Short mmCIF file of C-alpha atoms and ligand atoms in Angstrom, two decimals:
data_model
loop_
_atom_site.label_atom_id
_atom_site.label_comp_id
_atom_site.label_asym_id
_atom_site.label_seq_id
_atom_site.Cartn_x
_atom_site.Cartn_y
_atom_site.Cartn_z
CA MET A 1 0.00 0.00 0.00
CA LEU A 2 1.30 3.44 -0.92
CA VAL A 3 1.45 5.78 2.09
CA ALA A 4 1.33 9.57 1.62
CA HIS A 5 4.50 11.39 2.69
CA THR A 6 2.67 13.55 5.23
CA LEU A 7 5.75 13.88 7.42
CA SER A 8 8.42 14.38 4.77
CA SER A 9 11.33 16.53 5.94
CA LYS A 10 10.11 16.27 9.54
CA ASN A 11 12.78 15.52 12.07
CA ILE A 12 11.24 13.53 14.92
CA LEU A 13 12.91 12.46 18.13
CA LEU A 14 11.24 9.46 19.71
CA ILE A 15 11.85 8.84 23.41
CA ILE A 16 11.05 5.24 24.26
CA GLY A 17 10.30 4.84 27.95
CA GLY A 18 10.30 1.83 30.23
CA SER A 19 7.02 -0.01 29.76
CA ILE A 20 5.94 -3.25 28.18
CA ALA A 21 4.26 -1.06 25.54
CA ALA A 22 7.78 -0.28 24.28
CA TYR A 23 7.33 -3.10 21.74
CA LYS A 24 4.73 -0.92 19.98
CA ALA A 25 7.38 1.78 19.50
CA LEU A 26 9.06 -0.45 16.91
CA ASP A 27 5.96 -0.33 14.74
CA LEU A 28 5.61 3.42 15.45
CA ILE A 29 9.10 4.00 14.02
CA ARG A 30 8.14 2.13 10.82
CA ARG A 31 4.90 4.12 10.47
CA LEU A 32 6.64 7.45 10.95
CA ARG A 33 9.42 6.58 8.53
CA GLU A 34 7.07 5.36 5.80
CA ARG A 35 5.45 8.81 5.96
CA GLY A 36 8.81 10.42 5.26
CA ALA A 37 9.97 11.42 8.74
CA ARG A 38 13.55 11.14 9.94
CA VAL A 39 13.31 9.32 13.28
CA ARG A 40 16.01 9.35 15.90
CA VAL A 41 15.54 7.53 19.17
CA ILE A 42 16.50 7.93 22.80
CA LEU A 43 16.12 4.58 24.49
CA THR A 44 15.93 5.10 28.25
CA LYS A 45 17.70 2.69 30.58
CA ALA A 46 14.38 1.17 31.68
CA ALA A 47 13.29 0.74 28.04
CA GLN A 48 16.40 -1.28 27.28
CA ALA A 49 14.87 -4.10 29.33
CA PHE A 50 12.10 -4.35 26.72
CA VAL A 51 13.68 -3.49 23.36
CA THR A 52 17.29 -3.46 22.19
CA PRO A 53 19.32 -0.60 20.71
CA LEU A 54 20.18 -2.93 17.80
CA ALA A 55 16.51 -3.39 16.81
CA ILE A 56 15.97 0.37 16.96
CA SER A 57 19.04 1.25 14.93
CA VAL A 58 18.06 -1.28 12.24
CA LEU A 59 14.59 0.29 12.00
CA THR A 60 15.69 3.92 12.12
CA GLY A 61 18.97 3.61 10.22
CA GLU A 62 20.35 5.98 12.84
CA HIS A 63 22.54 5.97 15.89
CA VAL A 64 20.50 5.24 19.05
CA PHE A 65 21.01 7.45 22.09
CA THR A 66 21.17 5.44 25.28
CA ASN A 67 23.33 7.30 27.72
CA LEU A 68 23.91 10.87 28.79
CA PHE A 69 27.58 10.51 29.47
CA SER A 70 28.93 8.17 26.77
CA CYS A 71 31.44 10.70 25.43
CA SER A 72 33.43 7.87 23.89
CA ASP A 73 30.79 7.38 21.24
CA ALA A 74 31.74 9.51 18.25
CA GLN A 75 28.17 9.62 17.03
CA ASP A 76 26.80 11.01 20.27
CA ILE A 77 25.81 14.66 20.04
CA ASN A 78 25.31 17.20 22.70
CA HIS A 79 21.79 17.08 24.25
CA ILE A 80 21.29 20.80 23.60
CA ARG A 81 22.04 20.37 19.90
CA LEU A 82 19.74 17.38 19.62
CA ALA A 83 16.99 19.27 21.50
CA ARG A 84 17.23 22.18 19.06
CA GLU A 85 17.51 20.13 15.87
CA VAL A 86 14.17 18.35 16.08
CA ASP A 87 10.74 19.44 14.84
CA MET A 88 8.86 17.39 17.42
CA ILE A 89 9.59 15.08 20.34
CA VAL A 90 7.31 12.07 20.80
CA ILE A 91 7.45 10.10 24.05
CA ALA A 92 6.01 6.64 23.50
CA PRO A 93 5.50 4.88 25.78
CA CYS A 94 5.53 7.58 28.44
CA SER A 95 5.61 6.02 31.90
CA SER A 96 4.23 7.50 35.12
CA THR A 97 7.83 8.03 36.28
CA ARG A 98 8.66 10.02 33.14
CA LEU A 99 5.55 12.18 33.70
CA ALA A 100 6.62 12.83 37.30
CA LYS A 101 10.18 13.67 36.24
CA MET A 102 8.94 16.03 33.54
CA ALA A 103 6.47 17.76 35.86
CA CYS A 104 9.35 18.43 38.29
CA GLY A 105 11.85 19.31 35.56
CA PHE A 106 14.33 16.53 36.36
CA GLY A 107 17.24 16.32 33.92
CA THR A 108 18.73 13.22 35.48
CA ASP A 109 19.03 11.23 32.25
CA PHE A 110 19.62 11.99 28.57
CA ALA A 111 15.87 12.12 27.79
CA GLY A 112 15.30 14.47 30.74
CA THR A 113 18.01 16.91 29.65
CA VAL A 114 16.74 16.99 26.07
CA LEU A 115 13.17 17.61 27.27
CA LEU A 116 14.39 20.52 29.39
CA ALA A 117 16.43 22.02 26.59
CA THR A 118 14.00 21.71 23.70
CA ARG A 119 11.79 24.37 22.19
CA ALA A 120 10.08 21.83 19.94
CA PRO A 121 6.53 20.64 20.66
CA VAL A 122 6.40 17.54 22.85
CA LEU A 123 3.73 14.87 22.38
CA ALA A 124 3.45 12.18 25.05
CA ALA A 125 1.64 8.84 24.75
CA PRO A 126 1.19 7.63 28.33
CA ALA A 127 1.16 3.91 29.13
CA MET A 128 0.56 2.51 32.58
CA ASN A 129 -1.71 0.44 34.76
CA PRO A 130 -5.21 2.05 35.20
CA ALA A 131 -4.69 2.51 38.95
CA MET A 132 -1.42 4.35 38.28
CA TRP A 133 -3.05 6.48 35.60
CA ASN A 134 -5.94 7.43 37.90
CA HIS A 135 -3.70 8.14 40.87
CA PRO A 136 -4.03 11.79 42.00
CA ALA A 137 -0.26 12.27 41.66
CA THR A 138 -0.33 11.20 37.98
CA GLN A 139 -3.39 13.34 37.28
CA ARG A 140 -1.71 16.29 39.02
CA ASN A 141 1.36 15.79 36.82
CA ILE A 142 -0.79 15.63 33.67
CA ALA A 143 -2.53 18.89 34.67
CA GLN A 144 0.83 20.56 35.32
CA LEU A 145 2.35 19.32 32.07
CA THR A 146 -0.71 20.41 30.07
CA LYS A 147 -0.25 23.87 31.59
CA ASP A 148 3.43 23.72 30.62
CA GLY A 149 2.39 23.16 27.00
CA ILE A 150 2.97 19.40 26.66
CA PHE A 151 0.54 17.61 24.31
CA PHE A 152 -0.97 14.19 25.01
CA THR A 153 -2.45 11.39 22.98
CA GLY A 154 -4.27 8.61 24.85
CA PRO A 155 -4.13 6.57 26.95
CA GLU A 156 -6.91 4.30 25.74
CA ASN A 157 -9.32 2.05 27.52
CA GLY A 158 -8.52 -1.63 27.23
CA GLU A 159 -6.73 -4.63 28.65
CA MET A 160 -3.18 -4.18 29.92
CA ALA A 161 -0.52 -6.37 28.32
CA GLU A 162 1.33 -7.11 31.54
CA CYS A 163 -1.36 -7.61 34.18
CA GLY A 164 -4.54 -8.45 32.30
CA GLU A 165 -6.36 -5.64 34.14
CA ALA A 166 -8.75 -3.54 32.09
CA GLY A 167 -9.26 0.24 32.24
CA GLU A 168 -7.75 3.49 31.07
CA GLY A 169 -3.96 3.36 30.73
CA ARG A 170 -3.18 1.45 27.54
CA MET A 171 -0.87 3.24 25.15
CA SER A 172 -2.53 4.41 21.92
CA GLU A 173 -1.87 2.24 18.89
CA PRO A 174 1.01 3.35 16.63
CA LEU A 175 -1.33 4.55 13.88
CA SER A 176 -3.30 6.78 16.32
CA ILE A 177 -0.01 8.23 17.57
CA VAL A 178 0.99 8.94 13.97
CA ALA A 179 -2.40 10.65 13.42
CA ALA A 180 -1.80 12.76 16.56
CA VAL A 181 1.66 13.73 15.26
CA GLU A 182 0.22 14.73 11.88
CA SER A 183 -2.62 16.76 13.37
CA LEU A 184 -0.27 18.47 15.83
CA PHE A 185 1.92 19.62 12.92
CA VAL A 186 -1.23 20.93 11.18
CA GLN A 187 -2.45 22.64 14.38
CA LEU A 188 0.92 24.29 14.89
CA LYS A 189 0.84 25.56 11.32
CA GLY A 190 -2.53 27.16 12.14
CA PHE A 191 -3.66 30.69 11.53
CA LEU A 192 -1.17 32.15 13.95
CA ALA A 193 1.79 30.24 12.49
CA ASP A 194 3.34 33.23 10.75
CA LYS A 195 2.47 35.67 13.53
CA HIS A 196 4.86 37.14 16.04
CA ILE A 197 3.01 37.91 19.26
CA LEU A 198 4.49 39.81 22.16
CA VAL A 199 3.21 39.24 25.70
CA THR A 200 4.20 41.04 28.91
CA SER A 201 3.59 39.24 32.18
CA GLY A 202 4.10 39.41 35.94
CA PRO A 203 4.90 42.36 38.17
CA THR A 204 7.87 44.68 37.98
CA HIS A 205 10.19 45.22 40.92
CA GLU A 206 11.42 48.76 41.46
CA PRO A 207 14.49 48.77 43.71
CA LEU A 208 14.89 51.24 46.54
CA ASP A 209 18.14 49.98 47.99
CA PRO A 210 20.12 46.69 47.80
CA VAL A 211 17.50 44.81 49.85
CA ARG A 212 14.15 46.52 49.22
CA TYR A 213 11.88 47.03 46.25
CA PHE A 214 8.34 48.13 45.33
CA ALA A 215 6.16 45.52 43.72
CA ASN A 216 2.58 44.27 43.48
CA ARG A 217 0.71 41.00 43.89
CA SER A 218 0.77 39.90 40.24
CA SER A 219 1.81 36.23 39.87
CA GLY A 220 2.26 36.20 36.08
CA LYS A 221 -0.10 33.20 35.83
CA GLN A 222 -2.46 34.87 33.33
CA GLY A 223 0.29 36.25 31.08
CA HIS A 224 2.22 32.98 31.08
CA ALA A 225 -0.97 31.01 30.33
CA ILE A 226 -1.64 33.28 27.33
CA ALA A 227 1.93 32.85 26.05
CA THR A 228 1.66 29.05 26.45
CA VAL A 229 -1.63 28.81 24.55
CA LEU A 230 -0.37 31.13 21.79
CA ALA A 231 2.70 28.94 21.29
CA ARG A 232 0.52 25.83 21.22
CA SER A 233 -1.52 27.53 18.50
CA GLY A 234 1.59 27.94 16.40
CA ALA A 235 2.43 31.59 17.03
CA HIS A 236 6.01 32.75 17.42
CA VAL A 237 5.81 34.17 20.95
CA THR A 238 8.08 36.59 22.81
CA LEU A 239 7.27 36.75 26.50
CA VAL A 240 8.73 39.65 28.48
CA SER A 241 8.36 38.57 32.07
CA GLY A 242 8.87 40.39 35.32
CA PRO A 243 10.06 38.39 38.37
CA VAL A 244 7.70 35.41 38.81
CA ALA A 245 7.88 31.99 40.39
CA LEU A 246 6.83 30.26 37.17
CA ALA A 247 8.75 28.18 34.64
CA ASP A 248 9.35 29.60 31.17
CA PRO A 249 6.56 28.24 28.94
CA THR A 250 7.56 25.57 26.41
CA GLY A 251 8.22 26.87 22.92
CA VAL A 252 8.25 30.52 23.98
CA ASN A 253 11.13 32.97 23.72
CA THR A 254 11.14 34.30 27.29
CA ILE A 255 13.02 37.44 28.28
CA HIS A 256 13.42 38.09 31.99
CA VAL A 257 13.35 41.64 33.32
CA GLU A 258 13.03 43.22 36.72
CA THR A 259 11.98 46.85 36.36
CA ALA A 260 9.46 48.77 34.24
CA GLN A 261 12.30 50.47 32.35
CA GLN A 262 13.87 47.10 31.52
CA MET A 263 10.45 45.79 30.44
CA ARG A 264 10.01 48.79 28.13
CA ALA A 265 13.46 48.24 26.58
CA ALA A 266 12.79 44.51 26.05
CA VAL A 267 9.39 45.22 24.48
CA LEU A 268 10.88 47.79 22.08
CA ALA A 269 13.69 45.38 21.17
CA ALA A 270 11.17 42.61 20.42
CA LEU A 271 9.24 44.70 17.85
CA PRO A 272 7.97 44.35 15.18
CA ALA A 273 5.08 42.17 16.25
CA ASP A 274 1.69 41.39 14.74
CA ALA A 275 -0.01 41.59 18.12
CA ALA A 276 1.00 42.69 21.60
CA ILE A 277 -0.77 41.69 24.79
CA PHE A 278 0.15 43.73 27.83
CA VAL A 279 -0.74 41.54 30.79
CA ALA A 280 2.01 42.71 33.13
CA ALA A 281 1.13 44.70 36.22
CA VAL A 282 3.79 47.33 35.68
CA ALA A 283 4.64 49.40 38.75
CA ASP A 284 3.39 52.93 38.11
CA TRP A 285 6.21 54.60 40.01
CA ARG A 286 9.82 53.91 40.96
CA PRO A 287 12.05 55.53 43.56
CA VAL A 288 13.80 58.57 42.09
CA ALA A 289 17.12 57.32 43.42
CA ILE A 290 18.34 53.83 44.27
CA ALA A 291 20.46 53.90 47.41
CA SER A 292 23.71 51.99 46.96
CA LYS A 293 23.71 51.02 50.65
CA LYS A 294 20.85 49.69 52.76
CA ILE A 295 18.79 52.61 54.10
CA LYS A 296 19.07 52.43 57.88
CA LYS A 297 16.28 53.22 60.32
CA GLN A 298 16.79 56.56 62.02
CA PRO A 299 16.25 56.41 65.78
CA ASN A 300 13.07 58.22 66.92
CA PHE A 301 11.71 58.76 63.40
CA GLY A 302 8.36 57.01 62.88
CA GLN A 303 7.89 58.16 59.29
CA ILE A 304 9.88 58.16 56.10
CA SER A 305 9.17 60.04 52.87
CA LEU A 306 10.18 58.60 49.54
CA ASN A 307 10.51 60.44 46.30
CA MET A 308 8.89 58.49 43.48
CA ILE A 309 8.78 59.18 39.77
CA ALA A 310 6.30 57.85 37.19
CA ASN A 311 7.37 54.87 35.09
CA PRO A 312 6.88 54.89 31.31
CA ASP A 313 3.48 53.57 30.23
CA ILE A 314 4.63 50.80 27.89
CA LEU A 315 1.21 49.94 26.47
CA SER A 316 0.35 53.54 25.70
CA GLU A 317 3.74 54.24 24.14
CA ILE A 318 3.60 51.21 21.83
CA ALA A 319 -0.06 51.75 20.91
CA HIS A 320 0.68 55.34 19.86
CA SER A 321 3.95 54.58 18.10
CA LYS A 322 4.72 54.14 14.40
CA ARG A 323 5.67 50.52 15.09
CA ARG A 324 2.25 49.73 16.57
CA PRO A 325 1.30 46.05 16.13
CA GLN A 326 -1.91 45.43 14.23
CA LEU A 327 -3.65 44.27 17.40
CA VAL A 328 -2.91 45.81 20.80
CA ILE A 329 -4.55 44.32 23.88
CA GLY A 330 -4.34 45.74 27.38
CA PHE A 331 -5.40 44.44 30.76
CA ALA A 332 -6.99 46.58 33.44
CA ALA A 333 -6.88 45.72 37.10
CA GLU A 334 -9.55 47.75 38.89
CA THR A 335 -11.10 47.80 42.33
CA PHE A 336 -13.98 50.29 41.84
CA ASP A 337 -16.03 51.78 38.99
CA VAL A 338 -14.48 48.90 37.11
CA LEU A 339 -16.07 49.26 33.66
CA GLU A 340 -15.87 53.08 33.58
CA HIS A 341 -12.18 53.04 34.44
CA ALA A 342 -11.45 50.27 31.96
CA LYS A 343 -13.23 52.08 29.15
CA ALA A 344 -11.30 55.28 29.89
CA LYS A 345 -8.03 53.27 29.88
CA LEU A 346 -8.90 51.58 26.59
CA PHE A 347 -9.20 54.91 24.80
CA ARG A 348 -6.51 56.80 26.71
CA LYS A 349 -3.91 54.10 26.05
CA GLY A 350 -4.99 53.49 22.45
CA ALA A 351 -5.60 49.72 22.77
CA ASP A 352 -7.94 47.74 20.51
CA TRP A 353 -9.29 45.60 23.35
CA ILE A 354 -8.96 45.77 27.08
CA ILE A 355 -9.49 42.81 29.38
CA VAL A 356 -10.73 44.10 32.68
CA ASN A 357 -10.82 42.28 35.99
CA ASP A 358 -12.00 43.35 39.39
CA VAL A 359 -9.09 42.78 41.76
CA SER A 360 -10.73 44.03 44.98
CA ARG A 361 -10.05 41.92 47.98
CA ARG A 362 -12.83 39.52 48.94
CA PRO A 363 -14.71 39.94 52.26
CA ASP A 364 -12.51 37.25 53.82
CA GLY A 365 -9.45 39.36 53.03
CA SER A 366 -8.13 37.08 50.26
CA GLY A 367 -7.28 38.65 46.94
CA ILE A 368 -8.07 37.78 43.32
CA MET A 369 -4.52 38.58 42.22
CA GLY A 370 -2.28 35.54 42.30
CA GLY A 371 -5.11 32.97 42.13
CA ASP A 372 -5.74 30.31 39.48
CA GLN A 373 -9.13 31.68 38.45
CA ASN A 374 -10.23 34.96 36.99
CA LYS A 375 -13.44 36.67 35.93
CA VAL A 376 -12.99 39.15 33.14
CA THR A 377 -14.88 41.46 30.80
CA VAL A 378 -13.55 42.08 27.30
CA MET A 379 -14.13 45.57 25.92
CA SER A 380 -13.20 46.61 22.42
CA CYS A 381 -12.72 50.05 20.94
CA ASP A 382 -15.89 49.61 18.84
CA ASN A 383 -17.80 49.59 22.17
CA ASN A 384 -18.41 45.86 22.21
CA VAL A 385 -18.52 44.59 25.83
CA GLU A 386 -18.46 40.88 26.65
CA SER A 387 -18.51 39.47 30.19
CA TRP A 388 -17.01 36.01 30.64
CA PRO A 389 -17.94 33.78 33.59
CA GLN A 390 -15.33 32.95 36.23
CA MET A 391 -12.82 30.52 34.71
CA ASP A 392 -9.43 28.93 35.08
CA LYS A 393 -6.72 31.28 33.75
CA THR A 394 -5.78 28.73 31.07
CA THR A 395 -9.40 28.64 29.84
CA ILE A 396 -9.41 32.44 29.69
CA ALA A 397 -6.18 32.25 27.69
CA GLU A 398 -7.74 29.75 25.27
CA LYS A 399 -10.83 31.93 24.74
CA LEU A 400 -8.66 35.00 24.19
CA VAL A 401 -6.38 33.20 21.73
CA GLN A 402 -9.47 32.05 19.81
CA ARG A 403 -10.59 35.69 19.61
CA ILE A 404 -7.12 36.74 18.39
CA THR A 405 -7.20 33.97 15.76
CA ASP A 406 -10.65 35.17 14.58
CA PHE A 407 -9.29 38.73 14.37
CA PHE A 408 -6.46 37.66 12.04
CA LYS A 409 -8.81 35.41 10.02
CA ASP A 410 -11.14 38.40 9.46
CA LYS A 411 -8.18 40.59 8.49
CA SER A 412 -6.88 38.07 5.95
CA GLY A 413 -10.46 37.78 4.57
CA GLU A 414 -10.57 41.55 4.14
CA GLN A 415 -7.32 41.46 2.17
CA MET A 416 -8.52 38.77 -0.24
N1 CTP B 1 0.72 49.22 31.57
C1 CTP B 1 1.94 49.42 30.94
N2 CTP B 1 2.87 50.23 31.50
C2 CTP B 1 2.62 50.87 32.67
C3 CTP B 1 1.39 50.67 33.33
C4 CTP B 1 0.48 49.82 32.76
O1 CTP B 1 2.17 48.84 29.87
N3 CTP B 1 3.54 51.66 33.19
C5 CTP B 1 -0.29 48.38 30.95
C6 CTP B 1 -0.60 47.11 31.71
O2 CTP B 1 0.20 46.03 31.26
C7 CTP B 1 -2.06 46.90 31.36
C8 CTP B 1 -2.62 48.28 31.21
O3 CTP B 1 -1.49 49.11 30.94
O4 CTP B 1 -2.22 46.26 30.11
C9 CTP B 1 -3.35 48.83 32.40
O5 CTP B 1 -2.62 48.63 33.58
P1 CTP B 1 -3.24 49.05 34.99
O6 CTP B 1 -2.23 48.77 36.04
O7 CTP B 1 -4.63 48.50 35.14
O8 CTP B 1 -3.44 50.60 34.77
P2 CTP B 1 -2.55 51.83 35.06
O9 CTP B 1 -2.14 52.44 33.77
O10 CTP B 1 -1.46 51.45 35.97
O11 CTP B 1 -3.59 52.82 35.75
P3 CTP B 1 -4.12 52.87 37.26
O12 CTP B 1 -3.00 52.39 38.13
O13 CTP B 1 -4.44 54.31 37.45
O14 CTP B 1 -5.33 52.01 37.33
#
């Protein structure tokens, strides 16, 4: 039977993990290769108990990577180079241990270091006993990895090869994994594929002296979620992030900054962009002077006055500049007269849309900022107002990215 070369010129790295389902990886290699892909394989130590490097190298026609530190092998290449060279990484079978290692960012073996270093999309095909799959720890890892931008296919319902138990946990069949690989390539070549989108995220820290700074409660979760979903939709994403306790999203060019002035410089350097989404909670003021030594308490003085100066308004500057992206989106954090303030900001700053959220503290004293959920209203400069129900920040990101995709679809329709 003639098979269409749907994966021709694609460079795929297959990580075969330790599971009885590893035998199916042999067929997966054949299926990928007959569609035109170049397949190189990392065979983990645990996987070597199930399949041999010799069988893999015969099927791939390539050197098989088995060990992080085998410098003696002339064909071994640096894990960073390998991580950068590939178009997609497929992990099949992906064991519960691999999921746990990935969720924690362990680079303790060759596969782990490549997964940490890559910017390529990663598709995992889990395989494990149903009880292990349903364990809260595994489900927690899946949720974390999905947030990190990892894609999954399966597992399926069925009987397990090793224990005869039935349930969810069986690795998808090679042909379904191939279909997932093909559709992921199509998805990533979606409407945003040729778009460069700039996102700012997190707070800024404005130093006062070597130990103190001004900041706010922004966690960066919303901005990072937007960058992650944009990258998953195929966009080329630059994320300018203030100090946050979050990992850099997979497949995103992340630039770390501390202050509003640094954020402005990084944003300007990242232009041109097709769209810019200003999610960061930029500090409005900074101390006029940064003391080189720690400011000491003066005895008997209960008060201190600080001289502050306004920071540049990055959104407003970019929206009014000659290099303005086609679509400029702002966020507005408000605690009173929420919609009125947001509308005024939308026009004053020159954005196309503004996403407004009420960040007042709840009656119990807890705050909205920093949480995993958000409730927003989207206002556009043509006076369209849309209130979204309370949602997970990733779901908000997905809805927003859909709106951005529709915007560019409409624009390309107008040009035709
Ligand atoms: N913003 C910016 N640069 C600043 C301040 C804000 O780019 N120096 C952007 C934010 O990223 C956000 C929007 O402007 O997209 C609104 O931010 P917000 O903090 O709600 O408004 P402010 O301009 O700070 O106004 P105010 O503090 O008076 O509410």
